[in-house]
CSV table of C-alpha atoms and ligand atoms in Angstrom, one decimal:
chain,number,residue,atom,x,y,z
A,776,MET,CA,-0.1,0.1,0.1
A,777,ASN,CA,1.3,3.3,-1.2
A,778,ILE,CA,0.2,6.6,0.6
A,779,LEU,CA,0.7,10.1,-0.8
A,780,HIS,CA,0.3,12.8,1.4
A,781,ILE,CA,0.4,15.9,-0.1
A,782,SER,CA,0.7,19.3,2.0
A,783,GLY,CA,-0.2,22.8,1.6
A,784,SER,CA,1.2,24.8,4.1
A,785,PRO,CA,4.7,26.6,3.5
A,786,LYS,CA,5.3,26.6,7.5
A,787,GLY,CA,6.5,23.2,8.0
A,788,GLU,CA,6.9,22.4,11.5
A,789,ARG,CA,4.7,25.6,12.7
A,790,SER,CA,1.9,24.6,10.3
A,791,ASP,CA,-1.2,23.8,12.0
A,792,SER,CA,-2.5,21.4,8.9
A,793,GLN,CA,0.8,19.5,9.0
A,794,LYS,CA,0.4,19.1,12.7
A,795,LEU,CA,-2.8,17.9,12.5
A,796,ALA,CA,-1.6,15.6,9.5
A,797,ALA,CA,1.2,13.8,11.7
A,798,GLY,CA,-1.4,13.1,14.2
A,799,PHE,CA,-3.2,11.4,11.6
A,800,LEU,CA,-0.3,9.4,10.2
A,801,GLU,CA,1.1,8.6,13.5
A,802,ARG,CA,-2.0,6.5,14.3
A,803,TYR,CA,-2.1,5.3,10.7
A,804,ARG,CA,1.3,4.0,10.9
A,805,LEU,CA,0.5,2.2,14.1
A,806,LEU,CA,-2.0,0.4,12.3
A,807,HIS,CA,-0.6,-0.1,8.9
A,808,PRO,CA,3.3,-0.4,9.6
A,809,GLY,CA,4.2,-1.9,6.4
A,810,HIS,CA,2.4,1.0,4.2
A,811,ALA,CA,5.0,3.1,2.5
A,812,ILE,CA,4.0,6.8,3.2
A,813,ARG,CA,5.6,9.5,1.2
A,814,HIS,CA,5.1,13.4,1.6
A,815,ILE,CA,5.4,16.2,-0.8
A,816,ASN,CA,5.0,19.8,0.2
A,817,VAL,CA,3.6,22.1,-2.7
A,818,PHE,CA,5.6,24.8,-1.7
A,819,ASP,CA,9.0,23.0,-1.7
A,820,GLY,CA,10.0,24.0,-5.2
A,821,ARG,CA,10.8,20.5,-6.6
A,822,THR,CA,7.8,18.4,-6.9
A,823,ASN,CA,5.1,21.1,-8.1
A,824,PRO,CA,6.3,22.8,-11.5
A,825,ASP,CA,5.5,26.1,-12.9
A,826,PHE,CA,2.4,26.2,-15.3
A,827,GLY,CA,2.6,29.3,-17.5
A,828,ALA,CA,1.9,30.2,-20.8
A,829,ILE,CA,3.6,27.3,-22.4
A,830,HIS,CA,1.7,24.8,-20.8
A,831,ALA,CA,-1.7,26.6,-21.2
A,832,ILE,CA,-1.2,26.5,-24.9
A,833,HIS,CA,0.0,23.0,-25.0
A,834,LYS,CA,-2.8,21.8,-22.7
A,835,LEU,CA,-5.2,23.2,-25.4
A,836,ALA,CA,-3.4,22.6,-28.7
A,837,PRO,CA,-5.4,19.2,-29.4
A,838,LEU,CA,-8.8,20.7,-28.5
A,839,PHE,CA,-8.0,23.4,-31.2
A,840,HIS,CA,-6.3,21.2,-33.7
A,841,GLU,CA,-3.3,22.9,-33.2
A,842,PRO,CA,0.2,21.0,-33.6
A,843,GLN,CA,2.0,20.4,-30.2
A,844,THR,CA,5.6,22.4,-30.4
A,845,ASP,CA,8.6,20.6,-28.8
A,846,GLU,CA,9.0,23.4,-26.7
A,847,GLY,CA,5.5,22.3,-24.9
A,848,LYS,CA,6.3,18.5,-25.1
A,849,GLN,CA,9.4,19.5,-23.0
A,850,ALA,CA,7.3,21.6,-20.5
A,851,TRP,CA,5.2,18.7,-20.1
A,852,VAL,CA,7.4,16.2,-18.7
A,853,ALA,CA,7.2,17.6,-15.1
A,854,THR,CA,3.4,18.2,-15.4
A,855,GLU,CA,3.0,14.3,-16.7
A,856,ARG,CA,5.7,13.0,-13.8
A,857,LEU,CA,3.4,15.0,-11.2
A,858,ILE,CA,0.1,13.3,-12.7
A,859,GLU,CA,1.9,9.8,-12.3
A,860,ASP,CA,3.4,10.4,-8.8
A,861,PHE,CA,-0.2,11.4,-7.8
A,862,ASP,CA,-2.0,8.6,-9.7
A,863,GLY,CA,0.4,5.9,-8.4
A,864,ALA,CA,-0.8,6.4,-4.8
A,865,ASP,CA,-3.2,3.8,-3.4
A,866,LYS,CA,-4.7,6.5,-1.0
A,867,ILE,CA,-4.1,10.3,-0.6
A,868,LEU,CA,-4.0,12.5,2.2
A,869,LEU,CA,-4.1,16.3,1.7
A,870,SER,CA,-3.5,18.9,4.4
A,871,CYS,CA,-4.0,22.4,3.6
A,872,PRO,CA,-4.7,25.6,5.0
A,873,MET,CA,-7.4,28.1,3.8
A,874,TRP,CA,-5.7,31.3,2.1
A,875,ASN,CA,-8.3,34.1,1.6
A,876,TYR,CA,-11.3,31.8,1.3
A,877,SER,CA,-9.8,29.2,-0.9
A,878,VAL,CA,-6.6,27.2,-1.1
A,879,PRO,CA,-3.1,28.8,-0.9
A,880,TRP,CA,-1.4,29.8,-4.5
A,881,ALA,CA,0.9,26.8,-4.9
A,882,MET,CA,-1.8,24.1,-4.1
A,883,LYS,CA,-3.7,25.8,-6.9
A,884,ARG,CA,-0.4,25.5,-9.0
A,885,TYR,CA,-0.5,21.8,-7.9
A,886,LEU,CA,-4.2,21.1,-9.1
A,887,ASP,CA,-3.7,22.9,-12.3
A,888,ASN,CA,-0.9,20.6,-13.0
A,889,LEU,CA,-3.0,17.5,-12.2
A,890,MET,CA,-6.2,18.9,-14.0
A,891,GLN,CA,-5.5,17.8,-17.6
A,892,PRO,CA,-8.4,17.2,-20.2
A,893,GLY,CA,-8.2,13.8,-22.0
A,894,ARG,CA,-5.6,12.5,-19.4
A,895,THR,CA,-7.3,13.1,-15.8
A,896,PHE,CA,-10.8,13.9,-16.7
A,897,GLY,CA,-12.8,13.9,-20.1
A,898,PHE,CA,-16.1,16.0,-20.7
A,899,ASP,CA,-19.4,14.5,-21.5
A,900,ALA,CA,-21.0,16.6,-24.1
A,901,THR,CA,-24.6,15.6,-23.2
A,902,THR,CA,-24.4,16.4,-19.5
A,903,ARG,CA,-21.8,19.3,-20.1
A,904,GLN,CA,-19.7,17.4,-16.9
A,905,HIS,CA,-16.3,16.7,-16.5
A,906,VAL,CA,-15.9,12.9,-16.1
A,907,GLY,CA,-13.1,11.7,-13.9
A,908,LEU,CA,-10.2,9.4,-15.9
A,909,LEU,CA,-8.6,8.4,-12.4
A,910,ARG,CA,-9.3,5.5,-10.5
A,911,ASP,CA,-11.4,5.9,-7.2
A,912,ARG,CA,-9.5,5.8,-4.0
A,913,PRO,CA,-9.5,7.0,-0.3
A,914,VAL,CA,-8.9,10.4,0.2
A,915,GLN,CA,-8.4,12.2,3.5
A,916,PHE,CA,-8.6,16.2,3.7
A,917,ILE,CA,-7.4,17.7,6.8
A,918,LEU,CA,-8.1,21.3,6.5
A,919,THR,CA,-7.5,24.4,8.8
A,920,ARG,CA,-8.8,27.8,8.9
A,921,SER,CA,-8.5,30.8,11.3
A,922,SER,CA,-12.6,31.6,11.4
A,923,THR,CA,-14.1,30.7,8.1
A,924,ALA,CA,-16.7,28.1,9.0
A,925,SER,CA,-17.8,25.3,6.8
A,926,ASP,CA,-21.1,26.1,6.4
A,927,ASP,CA,-21.0,30.1,6.0
A,928,GLY,CA,-21.2,30.3,2.4
A,929,GLN,CA,-17.5,32.1,2.4
A,930,ASP,CA,-16.0,28.6,2.2
A,931,PHE,CA,-14.3,28.3,-1.2
A,932,GLN,CA,-11.6,25.9,0.1
A,933,LEU,CA,-13.5,22.7,0.8
A,934,PRO,CA,-16.1,22.9,-2.0
A,935,TYR,CA,-13.3,23.8,-4.5
A,936,LEU,CA,-11.2,20.5,-3.5
A,937,LEU,CA,-14.0,18.4,-3.6
A,938,HIS,CA,-15.0,19.5,-6.9
A,939,ILE,CA,-11.7,18.9,-8.2
A,940,PHE,CA,-11.0,15.5,-7.0
A,941,ARG,CA,-14.5,14.4,-7.9
A,942,SER,CA,-13.9,15.8,-11.7
A,943,LEU,CA,-10.7,13.5,-11.5
A,944,GLY,CA,-12.8,10.4,-10.7
A,945,VAL,CA,-11.9,10.2,-7.0
A,946,GLN,CA,-15.2,10.2,-4.9
A,947,ASP,CA,-14.2,8.5,-1.4
A,948,ILE,CA,-13.2,11.6,0.1
A,949,ARG,CA,-13.4,12.1,4.2
A,950,VAL,CA,-13.0,15.4,5.5
A,951,VAL,CA,-11.6,16.7,9.0
A,952,SER,CA,-12.0,20.4,8.9
A,953,ALA,CA,-10.3,22.5,11.8
A,954,CYS,CA,-12.1,26.0,11.5
A,955,ALA,CA,-10.8,28.2,14.4
A,956,THR,CA,-7.1,27.8,14.6
A,957,THR,CA,-6.6,31.3,15.7
A,958,LYS,CA,-6.1,31.6,19.3
A,959,PRO,CA,-4.3,34.2,21.7
A,960,SER,CA,-1.7,32.0,23.2
A,961,ALA,CA,0.5,28.8,21.9
A,962,GLN,CA,-1.4,26.6,25.0
A,963,GLU,CA,-5.0,27.5,23.5
A,964,ARG,CA,-3.8,27.1,19.9
A,965,GLN,CA,-2.3,23.5,21.0
A,966,ALA,CA,-5.3,22.6,23.0
A,967,TYR,CA,-7.5,23.5,19.8
A,968,LEU,CA,-5.3,21.2,17.7
A,969,ASP,CA,-5.2,18.4,20.3
A,970,SER,CA,-9.1,18.7,20.5
A,971,PHE,CA,-8.8,17.0,17.0
A,972,PHE,CA,-7.2,13.9,18.5
A,973,LEU,CA,-10.1,11.4,18.6
A,974,GLN,CA,-11.4,12.6,15.2
A,975,LEU,CA,-8.1,11.8,13.5
A,976,LYS,CA,-7.9,8.5,15.4
A,977,ASP,CA,-11.0,7.5,13.8
A,978,ALA,CA,-10.2,8.6,10.3
A,979,ALA,CA,-7.0,6.9,10.6
A,980,ALA,CA,-8.7,3.6,11.6
A,981,THR,CA,-11.1,3.8,8.8
A,982,PHE,CA,-8.8,5.0,6.2
L,1766,FMN,C1,-2.1,34.3,3.4
L,1766,FMN,C2,-3.1,34.0,4.6
L,1766,FMN,C3,-4.3,33.9,3.7
L,1766,FMN,C4,-5.5,33.3,5.0
L,1766,FMN,N1,-6.7,33.5,4.5
L,1766,FMN,C5,-7.7,33.0,5.7
L,1766,FMN,C6,-8.8,33.0,5.1
L,1766,FMN,O1,-9.3,33.5,4.1
L,1766,FMN,N2,-10.1,32.2,6.2
L,1766,FMN,C7,-9.7,31.9,7.4
L,1766,FMN,O2,-10.3,31.5,8.0
L,1766,FMN,N3,-8.0,31.9,7.9
L,1766,FMN,C8,-7.4,32.3,7.0
L,1766,FMN,N4,-5.9,32.2,7.1
L,1766,FMN,C9,-5.7,31.6,8.3
L,1766,FMN,C10,-5.0,30.0,8.0
L,1766,FMN,O3,-5.9,29.2,7.2
L,1766,FMN,C11,-4.9,29.6,9.4
L,1766,FMN,O4,-4.2,30.2,10.2
L,1766,FMN,C12,-4.7,27.9,9.4
L,1766,FMN,O5,-4.7,27.2,10.7
L,1766,FMN,C13,-2.9,27.9,8.9
L,1766,FMN,O6,-2.6,26.7,8.6
L,1766,FMN,P1,-1.3,26.2,8.6
L,1766,FMN,O7,-0.7,26.9,9.5
L,1766,FMN,O8,-1.1,24.7,8.1
L,1766,FMN,O9,-0.5,27.3,7.4
L,1766,FMN,C14,-5.2,32.5,6.2
L,1766,FMN,C15,-3.7,32.6,6.7
L,1766,FMN,C16,-2.7,33.0,5.7
L,1766,FMN,C17,-1.4,33.2,5.9
């Protein structure tokens, strides 16, 4: 079993979402000592390639019946590597903070690499819906925010992530969401994170 942890905070050891993910993984490792767990951070400057003009033109060239250039093909190698890395995982843990009601830009760039027509999703012209081309697998989201609640209409993080993963064909998604991480003292912040212990333990047991 091969688990991929994609983390979306640049804060390393100080990251709330990474601390919660560590609690989840500690429990998961106890239950499944033989499972391989890989970690990538979307801010690491290595695993999350740039996605700019060359990529955008290359991406839509087949839809416009335009030839794909050597430059575009070369740029696409890193995108394809990212897709293969994602698709090779049997289970995916995604830990991510909210930034301005949505996901940090580096997570958006990771998802821009991942969402490729004809490769990771198709389009049903009758229903006008995207159809996922990747296999379903368990996905655990561990999300953090200072104050934005999940049900107040300002949350563009969880609905966006759910929509992207479902568009890829991944339906088995579980969510732990910590919506009030900002507290005046370090003790209070830690106590708040600790309050997710049982939820993370249960989530790890069923992952
Ligand atoms: C650039 C930036 C934007 C943020 N935007 C929001 C927001 O829109 N809503 C919210 O509730 N919290 C917001 N926060 C707070 C973080 O989501 C919160 O501190 C979270 O726990 C950070 O997780 P991390 O430590 O894993 O990065 C923002 C934080 C930063 C740095």
